[in-house]
Amino acid sequence: MTTSLKETTGRYGVWSVELRSDDPARRGELDEAAAELEELGYGALWLGGNSTADHAAPLIGATRRIVVGTSIQSVWQQDAATTAAAFAEVETAHPGRFALGLGVSHGPLVEGYHRPYTAMTGYLDELDKAGVPAGRRVLAALGPKMLGLSRDRAAGAIPYLVTPEHTAQAREILGEQALLAPEFKVVLEADPARARETARAYLARYLELPNYTNNFLRLGFSEDDIAGGGSDRLIDAVFAWGDETRIRERVSAFHEAGADHVALQVVTAADGSVLPREEWRRLASLLG
């Protein structure tokens, strides 16, 4: 019997678009980085960029124990039967090492986007029929209904672009048993102006997506906070920056609010294809 994701993911993980690549020439680099992240003590790797089991499998094969999850695979990307077959292949080869992270994406990014909650429940119905266990899947949930679905039909939730206040609310809905693993962005920069400039440039794409902006409004931010690339208040809420003590305290706030695991995304001013390996090492060191 495989252990639960709550038991195997640990307190910290790495969330990364850079680790997800379809380029065979980068395979060695990605595998080496995954192995180092495991040695650094991270408990899970979360692959951004609409990832699938096919992206996770090589990294699982290159490591010994770390969990690799999709964060997220859009339910609009491939049908449930294909997803179930890919899950079964990875699970057979590496039991308990893969987490199927699912989400409904965003209206502006999906042609024919409609009734996302219904789409997710229907997708889960198909996965149930195909034998994908609820305990091996997690949902990218922001609002109360999707969080409830994460509790009832998955192992838990992997909210993206949230605050400790959201984590506290999510824990109330999920209860104590479900995995709660929010993503949190980190800029390893002590200068406020430079840190916020890097953060604001990265946040811009997300402020065009209503799922996130609506969630910010639910959390008490204003339209003014969302406008113009994001206010300092918003930037400082959804990014950790500063010296080691401040970053450690910001990450700890998620655990104190009820998170089991925090998926840390290092944000730099560098090109998005560059693996921030030195930053991952620094982050692991400061988290102890």
PDB file of C-alpha atoms in Angstrom:
ATOM      1  CA  MET A   1       0.000   0.000   0.000  1.00  0.00           C
ATOM      2  CA  THR A   2       1.443   3.377  -1.022  1.00  0.00           C
ATOM      3  CA  THR A   3       1.640   6.154   1.527  1.00  0.00           C
ATOM      4  CA  SER A   4      -0.468   9.280   1.139  1.00  0.00           C
ATOM      5  CA  LEU A   5       0.689  12.429  -0.592  1.00  0.00           C
ATOM      6  CA  LYS A   6       0.325  14.244   2.708  1.00  0.00           C
ATOM      7  CA  GLU A   7       2.938  11.894   4.182  1.00  0.00           C
ATOM      8  CA  THR A   8       5.377  11.898   1.263  1.00  0.00           C
ATOM      9  CA  THR A   9       5.511  15.493   0.013  1.00  0.00           C
ATOM     10  CA  GLY A  10       7.159  16.957   3.120  1.00  0.00           C
ATOM     11  CA  ARG A  11       7.007  20.587   4.214  1.00  0.00           C
ATOM     12  CA  TYR A  12       8.600  22.179   1.142  1.00  0.00           C
ATOM     13  CA  GLY A  13       8.670  21.583  -2.571  1.00  0.00           C
ATOM     14  CA  VAL A  14       9.755  23.373  -5.734  1.00  0.00           C
ATOM     15  CA  TRP A  15       7.244  24.687  -8.256  1.00  0.00           C
ATOM     16  CA  SER A  16       8.855  25.191 -11.652  1.00  0.00           C
ATOM     17  CA  VAL A  17       7.945  25.794 -15.263  1.00  0.00           C
ATOM     18  CA  GLU A  18      11.614  25.423 -16.137  1.00  0.00           C
ATOM     19  CA  LEU A  19      11.659  21.735 -15.144  1.00  0.00           C
ATOM     20  CA  ARG A  20       8.913  21.023 -17.677  1.00  0.00           C
ATOM     21  CA  SER A  21      10.391  20.718 -21.145  1.00  0.00           C
ATOM     22  CA  ASP A  22       9.656  18.835 -24.346  1.00  0.00           C
ATOM     23  CA  ASP A  23      13.195  19.361 -25.632  1.00  0.00           C
ATOM     24  CA  PRO A  24      15.145  16.043 -25.611  1.00  0.00           C
ATOM     25  CA  ALA A  25      18.405  17.979 -25.620  1.00  0.00           C
ATOM     26  CA  ARG A  26      17.609  19.253 -22.116  1.00  0.00           C
ATOM     27  CA  ARG A  27      16.833  15.851 -20.618  1.00  0.00           C
ATOM     28  CA  GLY A  28      20.170  15.408 -18.889  1.00  0.00           C
ATOM     29  CA  GLU A  29      20.119  18.916 -17.431  1.00  0.00           C
ATOM     30  CA  LEU A  30      16.594  18.497 -16.053  1.00  0.00           C
ATOM     31  CA  ASP A  31      17.277  15.059 -14.603  1.00  0.00           C
ATOM     32  CA  GLU A  32      20.445  16.289 -12.907  1.00  0.00           C
ATOM     33  CA  ALA A  33      18.588  19.267 -11.437  1.00  0.00           C
ATOM     34  CA  ALA A  34      15.795  17.041 -10.125  1.00  0.00           C
ATOM     35  CA  ALA A  35      18.306  14.746  -8.439  1.00  0.00           C
ATOM     36  CA  GLU A  36      19.980  17.716  -6.787  1.00  0.00           C
ATOM     37  CA  LEU A  37      16.654  19.103  -5.556  1.00  0.00           C
ATOM     38  CA  GLU A  38      15.965  15.758  -3.941  1.00  0.00           C
ATOM     39  CA  GLU A  39      19.372  15.838  -2.232  1.00  0.00           C
ATOM     40  CA  LEU A  40      18.670  19.387  -1.041  1.00  0.00           C
ATOM     41  CA  GLY A  41      15.714  18.038   0.903  1.00  0.00           C
ATOM     42  CA  TYR A  42      12.724  19.173  -1.097  1.00  0.00           C
ATOM     43  CA  GLY A  43       9.846  16.731  -0.864  1.00  0.00           C
ATOM     44  CA  ALA A  44       8.105  17.389  -4.160  1.00  0.00           C
ATOM     45  CA  LEU A  45       8.566  18.898  -7.598  1.00  0.00           C
ATOM     46  CA  TRP A  46       5.528  20.615  -9.105  1.00  0.00           C
ATOM     47  CA  LEU A  47       5.680  21.079 -12.868  1.00  0.00           C
ATOM     48  CA  GLY A  48       4.009  24.201 -14.202  1.00  0.00           C
ATOM     49  CA  GLY A  49       3.081  25.042 -17.751  1.00  0.00           C
ATOM     50  CA  ASN A  50       0.117  22.710 -18.353  1.00  0.00           C
ATOM     51  CA  SER A  51       2.196  19.631 -17.627  1.00  0.00           C
ATOM     52  CA  THR A  52       1.310  15.945 -17.900  1.00  0.00           C
ATOM     53  CA  ALA A  53       2.499  12.571 -16.626  1.00  0.00           C
ATOM     54  CA  ASP A  54       4.807  12.425 -19.643  1.00  0.00           C
ATOM     55  CA  HIS A  55       6.726  15.413 -18.265  1.00  0.00           C
ATOM     56  CA  ALA A  56       6.846  13.958 -14.756  1.00  0.00           C
ATOM     57  CA  ALA A  57       7.944  10.424 -15.613  1.00  0.00           C
ATOM     58  CA  PRO A  58      11.575  11.151 -16.586  1.00  0.00           C
ATOM     59  CA  LEU A  59      12.142  13.204 -13.434  1.00  0.00           C
ATOM     60  CA  ILE A  60      10.687  10.419 -11.313  1.00  0.00           C
ATOM     61  CA  GLY A  61      13.019   7.985 -13.047  1.00  0.00           C
ATOM     62  CA  ALA A  62      16.009  10.233 -12.347  1.00  0.00           C
ATOM     63  CA  THR A  63      15.311  10.390  -8.596  1.00  0.00           C
ATOM     64  CA  ARG A  64      14.734   7.950  -5.735  1.00  0.00           C
ATOM     65  CA  ARG A  65      11.946   9.231  -3.522  1.00  0.00           C
ATOM     66  CA  ILE A  66      10.767  12.734  -4.396  1.00  0.00           C
ATOM     67  CA  VAL A  67       7.140  13.157  -5.482  1.00  0.00           C
ATOM     68  CA  VAL A  68       6.614  14.778  -8.894  1.00  0.00           C
ATOM     69  CA  GLY A  69       3.279  16.397  -9.648  1.00  0.00           C
ATOM     70  CA  THR A  70       1.543  18.317 -12.395  1.00  0.00           C
ATOM     71  CA  SER A  71       0.605  21.829 -11.359  1.00  0.00           C
ATOM     72  CA  ILE A  72      -1.373  21.759 -13.321  1.00  0.00           C
ATOM     73  CA  GLN A  73      -2.713  19.599 -16.112  1.00  0.00           C
ATOM     74  CA  SER A  74      -5.721  21.355 -17.585  1.00  0.00           C
ATOM     75  CA  VAL A  75      -8.851  19.223 -17.883  1.00  0.00           C
ATOM     76  CA  TRP A  76      -9.310  20.769 -21.321  1.00  0.00           C
ATOM     77  CA  GLN A  77      -5.885  19.588 -22.518  1.00  0.00           C
ATOM     78  CA  GLN A  78      -6.413  15.856 -22.929  1.00  0.00           C
ATOM     79  CA  ASP A  79      -9.291  13.492 -22.317  1.00  0.00           C
ATOM     80  CA  ALA A  80      -9.659  11.580 -19.090  1.00  0.00           C
ATOM     81  CA  ALA A  81      -9.014   8.191 -20.710  1.00  0.00           C
ATOM     82  CA  THR A  82      -5.600   9.339 -21.975  1.00  0.00           C
ATOM     83  CA  THR A  83      -4.813  10.848 -18.580  1.00  0.00           C
ATOM     84  CA  ALA A  84      -5.803   7.640 -16.797  1.00  0.00           C
ATOM     85  CA  ALA A  85      -3.633   5.505 -19.066  1.00  0.00           C
ATOM     86  CA  ALA A  86      -0.627   7.777 -18.523  1.00  0.00           C
ATOM     87  CA  PHE A  87      -1.226   7.763 -14.774  1.00  0.00           C
ATOM     88  CA  ALA A  88      -1.388   3.971 -14.696  1.00  0.00           C
ATOM     89  CA  GLU A  89       1.889   3.664 -16.590  1.00  0.00           C
ATOM     90  CA  VAL A  90       3.760   5.946 -14.194  1.00  0.00           C
ATOM     91  CA  GLU A  91       2.125   4.466 -11.104  1.00  0.00           C
ATOM     92  CA  THR A  92       3.027   0.930 -12.168  1.00  0.00           C
ATOM     93  CA  ALA A  93       6.652   1.868 -12.733  1.00  0.00           C
ATOM     94  CA  HIS A  94       6.994   4.110  -9.658  1.00  0.00           C
ATOM     95  CA  PRO A  95       4.216   3.507  -7.112  1.00  0.00           C
ATOM     96  CA  GLY A  96       3.291   6.546  -5.052  1.00  0.00           C
ATOM     97  CA  ARG A  97       5.735   8.911  -6.755  1.00  0.00           C
ATOM     98  CA  PHE A  98       3.343  10.782  -9.074  1.00  0.00           C
ATOM     99  CA  ALA A  99       0.682  13.324  -8.103  1.00  0.00           C
ATOM    100  CA  LEU A 100      -1.901  14.140 -10.752  1.00  0.00           C
ATOM    101  CA  GLY A 101      -2.593  17.834 -10.279  1.00  0.00           C
ATOM    102  CA  LEU A 102      -5.653  18.958 -12.232  1.00  0.00           C
ATOM    103  CA  GLY A 103      -7.194  22.348 -12.891  1.00  0.00           C
ATOM    104  CA  VAL A 104      -9.791  24.085 -15.025  1.00  0.00           C
ATOM    105  CA  SER A 105      -7.374  26.691 -16.455  1.00  0.00           C
ATOM    106  CA  HIS A 106      -8.819  30.084 -17.441  1.00  0.00           C
ATOM    107  CA  GLY A 107     -11.440  31.377 -19.835  1.00  0.00           C
ATOM    108  CA  PRO A 108      -9.072  33.613 -21.834  1.00  0.00           C
ATOM    109  CA  LEU A 109      -6.766  30.631 -22.473  1.00  0.00           C
ATOM    110  CA  VAL A 110      -9.280  27.964 -23.499  1.00  0.00           C
ATOM    111  CA  GLU A 111     -11.507  27.967 -26.558  1.00  0.00           C
ATOM    112  CA  GLY A 112     -15.026  26.935 -25.619  1.00  0.00           C
ATOM    113  CA  TYR A 113     -14.442  27.437 -21.903  1.00  0.00           C
ATOM    114  CA  HIS A 114     -17.685  26.935 -19.990  1.00  0.00           C
ATOM    115  CA  ARG A 115     -19.027  25.642 -16.660  1.00  0.00           C
ATOM    116  CA  PRO A 116     -15.596  24.836 -15.205  1.00  0.00           C
ATOM    117  CA  TYR A 117     -16.919  23.172 -12.042  1.00  0.00           C
ATOM    118  CA  THR A 118     -19.118  20.857 -14.081  1.00  0.00           C
ATOM    119  CA  ALA A 119     -16.189  20.116 -16.386  1.00  0.00           C
ATOM    120  CA  MET A 120     -14.043  19.133 -13.408  1.00  0.00           C
ATOM    121  CA  THR A 121     -16.676  16.900 -11.811  1.00  0.00           C
ATOM    122  CA  GLY A 122     -17.261  15.141 -15.115  1.00  0.00           C
ATOM    123  CA  TYR A 123     -13.531  14.627 -15.563  1.00  0.00           C
ATOM    124  CA  LEU A 124     -13.233  13.140 -12.085  1.00  0.00           C
ATOM    125  CA  ASP A 125     -16.154  10.827 -12.841  1.00  0.00           C
ATOM    126  CA  GLU A 126     -14.229   9.494 -15.842  1.00  0.00           C
ATOM    127  CA  LEU A 127     -11.048   9.069 -13.809  1.00  0.00           C
ATOM    128  CA  ASP A 128     -13.009   7.148 -11.189  1.00  0.00           C
ATOM    129  CA  LYS A 129     -14.321   4.788 -13.844  1.00  0.00           C
ATOM    130  CA  ALA A 130     -10.787   4.297 -15.174  1.00  0.00           C
ATOM    131  CA  GLY A 131      -9.457   3.427 -11.731  1.00  0.00           C
ATOM    132  CA  VAL A 132      -7.383   6.520 -10.935  1.00  0.00           C
ATOM    133  CA  PRO A 133      -7.562   6.711  -7.123  1.00  0.00           C
ATOM    134  CA  ALA A 134      -8.719   9.938  -5.515  1.00  0.00           C
ATOM    135  CA  GLY A 135      -5.730   9.749  -3.179  1.00  0.00           C
ATOM    136  CA  ARG A 136      -3.283  10.290  -6.046  1.00  0.00           C
ATOM    137  CA  ARG A 137      -4.887  13.436  -7.481  1.00  0.00           C
ATOM    138  CA  VAL A 138      -5.038  17.026  -6.252  1.00  0.00           C
ATOM    139  CA  LEU A 139      -6.956  20.030  -7.552  1.00  0.00           C
ATOM    140  CA  ALA A 140      -5.859  23.589  -8.278  1.00  0.00           C
ATOM    141  CA  ALA A 141      -8.660  25.060  -6.187  1.00  0.00           C
ATOM    142  CA  LEU A 142      -9.207  28.704  -5.315  1.00  0.00           C
ATOM    143  CA  GLY A 143     -12.909  29.177  -4.570  1.00  0.00           C
ATOM    144  CA  PRO A 144     -15.047  27.392  -1.973  1.00  0.00           C
ATOM    145  CA  LYS A 145     -16.773  25.006  -4.402  1.00  0.00           C
ATOM    146  CA  MET A 146     -13.549  23.711  -5.932  1.00  0.00           C
ATOM    147  CA  LEU A 147     -11.962  23.440  -2.494  1.00  0.00           C
ATOM    148  CA  GLY A 148     -14.908  21.330  -1.389  1.00  0.00           C
ATOM    149  CA  LEU A 149     -14.398  19.119  -4.414  1.00  0.00           C
ATOM    150  CA  SER A 150     -10.710  18.791  -3.493  1.00  0.00           C
ATOM    151  CA  ARG A 151     -11.774  17.517  -0.087  1.00  0.00           C
ATOM    152  CA  ASP A 152     -14.459  15.132  -1.313  1.00  0.00           C
ATOM    153  CA  ARG A 153     -12.956  13.715  -4.499  1.00  0.00           C
ATOM    154  CA  ALA A 154      -9.198  14.204  -4.328  1.00  0.00           C
ATOM    155  CA  ALA A 155      -6.311  14.036  -1.880  1.00  0.00           C
ATOM    156  CA  GLY A 156      -6.475  17.792  -1.398  1.00  0.00           C
ATOM    157  CA  ALA A 157      -5.722  21.133  -3.013  1.00  0.00           C
ATOM    158  CA  ILE A 158      -2.770  22.888  -4.643  1.00  0.00           C
ATOM    159  CA  PRO A 159      -3.876  26.554  -4.774  1.00  0.00           C
ATOM    160  CA  TYR A 160      -1.761  28.867  -6.916  1.00  0.00           C
ATOM    161  CA  LEU A 161      -1.044  32.563  -6.341  1.00  0.00           C
ATOM    162  CA  VAL A 162      -2.526  32.804  -2.876  1.00  0.00           C
ATOM    163  CA  THR A 163      -1.839  34.251   0.565  1.00  0.00           C
ATOM    164  CA  PRO A 164      -1.730  32.807   4.105  1.00  0.00           C
ATOM    165  CA  GLU A 165      -5.218  34.241   4.588  1.00  0.00           C
ATOM    166  CA  HIS A 166      -6.460  32.102   1.702  1.00  0.00           C
ATOM    167  CA  THR A 167      -4.662  29.102   3.200  1.00  0.00           C
ATOM    168  CA  ALA A 168      -6.495  29.570   6.499  1.00  0.00           C
ATOM    169  CA  GLN A 169      -9.837  29.748   4.681  1.00  0.00           C
ATOM    170  CA  ALA A 170      -8.951  26.717   2.563  1.00  0.00           C
ATOM    171  CA  ARG A 171      -8.037  24.674   5.635  1.00  0.00           C
ATOM    172  CA  GLU A 172     -11.451  25.411   7.150  1.00  0.00           C
ATOM    173  CA  ILE A 173     -13.126  24.006   4.047  1.00  0.00           C
ATOM    174  CA  LEU A 174     -10.769  21.061   3.528  1.00  0.00           C
ATOM    175  CA  GLY A 175     -10.727  19.874   7.119  1.00  0.00           C
ATOM    176  CA  GLU A 176      -7.673  18.369   8.740  1.00  0.00           C
ATOM    177  CA  GLN A 177      -7.191  15.228   6.660  1.00  0.00           C
ATOM    178  CA  ALA A 178      -6.792  16.647   3.141  1.00  0.00           C
ATOM    179  CA  LEU A 179      -3.455  17.820   1.757  1.00  0.00           C
ATOM    180  CA  LEU A 180      -3.163  21.590   1.455  1.00  0.00           C
ATOM    181  CA  ALA A 181      -0.124  22.570  -0.630  1.00  0.00           C
ATOM    182  CA  PRO A 182      -0.235  26.205  -1.781  1.00  0.00           C
ATOM    183  CA  GLU A 183       2.266  27.620  -4.234  1.00  0.00           C
ATOM    184  CA  PHE A 184       4.251  30.678  -3.096  1.00  0.00           C
ATOM    185  CA  LYS A 185       6.619  32.852  -5.097  1.00  0.00           C
ATOM    186  CA  VAL A 186      10.046  33.885  -3.786  1.00  0.00           C
ATOM    187  CA  VAL A 187      12.350  36.637  -5.059  1.00  0.00           C
ATOM    188  CA  LEU A 188      15.769  36.270  -3.450  1.00  0.00           C
ATOM    189  CA  GLU A 189      16.446  39.995  -3.432  1.00  0.00           C
ATOM    190  CA  ALA A 190      16.768  42.266  -0.395  1.00  0.00           C
ATOM    191  CA  ASP A 191      16.390  45.601  -2.189  1.00  0.00           C
ATOM    192  CA  PRO A 192      12.674  46.537  -2.180  1.00  0.00           C
ATOM    193  CA  ALA A 193      12.677  48.349  -5.514  1.00  0.00           C
ATOM    194  CA  ARG A 194      14.499  45.595  -7.397  1.00  0.00           C
ATOM    195  CA  ALA A 195      12.490  42.837  -5.728  1.00  0.00           C
ATOM    196  CA  ARG A 196       9.148  44.458  -6.539  1.00  0.00           C
ATOM    197  CA  GLU A 197      10.219  45.221 -10.095  1.00  0.00           C
ATOM    198  CA  THR A 198      11.047  41.548 -10.688  1.00  0.00           C
ATOM    199  CA  ALA A 199       7.852  40.426  -8.993  1.00  0.00           C
ATOM    200  CA  ARG A 200       5.619  42.903 -10.824  1.00  0.00           C
ATOM    201  CA  ALA A 201       7.002  41.893 -14.218  1.00  0.00           C
ATOM    202  CA  TYR A 202       6.197  38.252 -13.445  1.00  0.00           C
ATOM    203  CA  LEU A 203       2.760  38.936 -11.977  1.00  0.00           C
ATOM    204  CA  ALA A 204       1.526  40.910 -15.000  1.00  0.00           C
ATOM    205  CA  ARG A 205       0.373  37.844 -16.959  1.00  0.00           C
ATOM    206  CA  TYR A 206      -1.734  36.618 -14.067  1.00  0.00           C
ATOM    207  CA  LEU A 207      -3.541  39.909 -13.584  1.00  0.00           C
ATOM    208  CA  GLU A 208      -5.185  39.310 -16.965  1.00  0.00           C
ATOM    209  CA  LEU A 209      -6.855  36.108 -15.716  1.00  0.00           C
ATOM    210  CA  PRO A 210     -10.172  36.533 -13.884  1.00  0.00           C
ATOM    211  CA  ASN A 211      -9.865  33.407 -11.737  1.00  0.00           C
ATOM    212  CA  TYR A 212      -6.933  35.052  -9.959  1.00  0.00           C
ATOM    213  CA  THR A 213      -8.221  38.610  -9.877  1.00  0.00           C
ATOM    214  CA  ASN A 214     -11.595  37.466  -8.544  1.00  0.00           C
ATOM    215  CA  ASN A 215      -9.806  35.524  -5.832  1.00  0.00           C
ATOM    216  CA  PHE A 216      -7.818  38.609  -4.873  1.00  0.00           C
ATOM    217  CA  LEU A 217     -11.068  40.556  -4.538  1.00  0.00           C
ATOM    218  CA  ARG A 218     -12.513  37.802  -2.320  1.00  0.00           C
ATOM    219  CA  LEU A 219      -9.414  38.120  -0.136  1.00  0.00           C
ATOM    220  CA  GLY A 220     -10.021  41.826   0.411  1.00  0.00           C
ATOM    221  CA  PHE A 221      -7.823  43.423  -2.228  1.00  0.00           C
ATOM    222  CA  SER A 222      -9.319  46.253  -4.253  1.00  0.00           C
ATOM    223  CA  GLU A 223      -9.534  46.980  -7.952  1.00  0.00           C
ATOM    224  CA  ASP A 224      -6.803  49.558  -7.353  1.00  0.00           C
ATOM    225  CA  ASP A 225      -4.537  46.841  -5.955  1.00  0.00           C
ATOM    226  CA  ILE A 226      -4.975  44.830  -9.158  1.00  0.00           C
ATOM    227  CA  ALA A 227      -4.544  47.757 -11.577  1.00  0.00           C
ATOM    228  CA  GLY A 228      -1.267  49.014 -12.989  1.00  0.00           C
ATOM    229  CA  GLY A 229       0.703  45.813 -12.564  1.00  0.00           C
ATOM    230  CA  GLY A 230      -0.299  45.348  -8.939  1.00  0.00           C
ATOM    231  CA  SER A 231       0.073  47.561  -5.882  1.00  0.00           C
ATOM    232  CA  ASP A 232       2.967  47.180  -3.466  1.00  0.00           C
ATOM    233  CA  ARG A 233       0.424  45.704  -1.046  1.00  0.00           C
ATOM    234  CA  LEU A 234      -0.523  42.978  -3.506  1.00  0.00           C
ATOM    235  CA  ILE A 235       3.060  42.304  -4.563  1.00  0.00           C
ATOM    236  CA  ASP A 236       4.181  41.973  -0.964  1.00  0.00           C
ATOM    237  CA  ALA A 237       1.314  39.594  -0.195  1.00  0.00           C
ATOM    238  CA  VAL A 238       1.914  37.089  -2.990  1.00  0.00           C
ATOM    239  CA  PHE A 239       5.717  37.212  -3.149  1.00  0.00           C
ATOM    240  CA  ALA A 240       8.345  36.680  -0.458  1.00  0.00           C
ATOM    241  CA  TRP A 241      11.357  38.938  -0.809  1.00  0.00           C
ATOM    242  CA  GLY A 242      13.936  40.444   1.522  1.00  0.00           C
ATOM    243  CA  ASP A 243      16.640  39.002   3.725  1.00  0.00           C
ATOM    244  CA  GLU A 244      16.731  35.380   4.838  1.00  0.00           C
ATOM    245  CA  THR A 245      14.811  36.016   8.044  1.00  0.00           C
ATOM    246  CA  ARG A 246      11.989  37.795   6.274  1.00  0.00           C
ATOM    247  CA  ILE A 247      11.667  35.123   3.579  1.00  0.00           C
ATOM    248  CA  ARG A 248      11.700  32.356   6.179  1.00  0.00           C
ATOM    249  CA  GLU A 249       8.962  34.127   8.135  1.00  0.00           C
ATOM    250  CA  ARG A 250       6.826  34.612   5.032  1.00  0.00           C
ATOM    251  CA  VAL A 251       7.029  30.929   4.129  1.00  0.00           C
ATOM    252  CA  SER A 252       6.359  29.904   7.732  1.00  0.00           C
ATOM    253  CA  ALA A 253       3.178  31.993   7.699  1.00  0.00           C
ATOM    254  CA  PHE A 254       1.631  29.482   5.283  1.00  0.00           C
ATOM    255  CA  HIS A 255       2.379  26.581   7.602  1.00  0.00           C
ATOM    256  CA  GLU A 256       1.006  28.530  10.535  1.00  0.00           C
ATOM    257  CA  ALA A 257      -2.172  29.181   8.530  1.00  0.00           C
ATOM    258  CA  GLY A 258      -2.693  25.477   7.938  1.00  0.00           C
ATOM    259  CA  ALA A 259      -0.586  24.428   4.950  1.00  0.00           C
ATOM    260  CA  ASP A 260       0.951  20.957   5.047  1.00  0.00           C
ATOM    261  CA  HIS A 261       3.381  21.708   2.232  1.00  0.00           C
ATOM    262  CA  VAL A 262       4.452  24.897   0.446  1.00  0.00           C
ATOM    263  CA  ALA A 263       5.428  24.698  -3.230  1.00  0.00           C
ATOM    264  CA  LEU A 264       8.055  27.403  -3.640  1.00  0.00           C
ATOM    265  CA  GLN A 265       8.525  29.080  -6.984  1.00  0.00           C
ATOM    266  CA  VAL A 266      11.760  31.023  -7.378  1.00  0.00           C
ATOM    267  CA  VAL A 267      11.200  34.102  -9.534  1.00  0.00           C
ATOM    268  CA  THR A 268      14.176  35.867 -11.118  1.00  0.00           C
ATOM    269  CA  ALA A 269      14.711  38.455 -13.795  1.00  0.00           C
ATOM    270  CA  ALA A 270      16.446  35.852 -15.966  1.00  0.00           C
ATOM    271  CA  ASP A 271      15.094  34.156 -19.057  1.00  0.00           C
ATOM    272  CA  GLY A 272      12.342  31.676 -18.188  1.00  0.00           C
ATOM    273  CA  SER A 273      14.209  28.729 -19.691  1.00  0.00           C
ATOM    274  CA  VAL A 274      17.132  29.078 -17.258  1.00  0.00           C
ATOM    275  CA  LEU A 275      17.049  26.736 -14.279  1.00  0.00           C
ATOM    276  CA  PRO A 276      17.524  28.828 -11.103  1.00  0.00           C
ATOM    277  CA  ARG A 277      19.713  26.202  -9.496  1.00  0.00           C
ATOM    278  CA  GLU A 278      21.783  28.538  -7.348  1.00  0.00           C
ATOM    279  CA  GLU A 279      18.588  30.154  -6.050  1.00  0.00           C
ATOM    280  CA  TRP A 280      17.130  26.726  -5.230  1.00  0.00           C
ATOM    281  CA  ARG A 281      20.262  25.955  -3.237  1.00  0.00           C
ATOM    282  CA  ARG A 282      20.045  29.263  -1.357  1.00  0.00           C
ATOM    283  CA  LEU A 283      16.390  28.708  -0.613  1.00  0.00           C
ATOM    284  CA  ALA A 284      17.013  25.210   0.707  1.00  0.00           C
ATOM    285  CA  SER A 285      19.773  26.566   2.934  1.00  0.00           C
ATOM    286  CA  LEU A 286      17.714  29.350   4.459  1.00  0.00           C
ATOM    287  CA  LEU A 287      14.760  27.045   5.114  1.00  0.00           C
ATOM    288  CA  GLY A 288      17.048  24.634   6.918  1.00  0.00           C
TER     289      GLY A 288
END
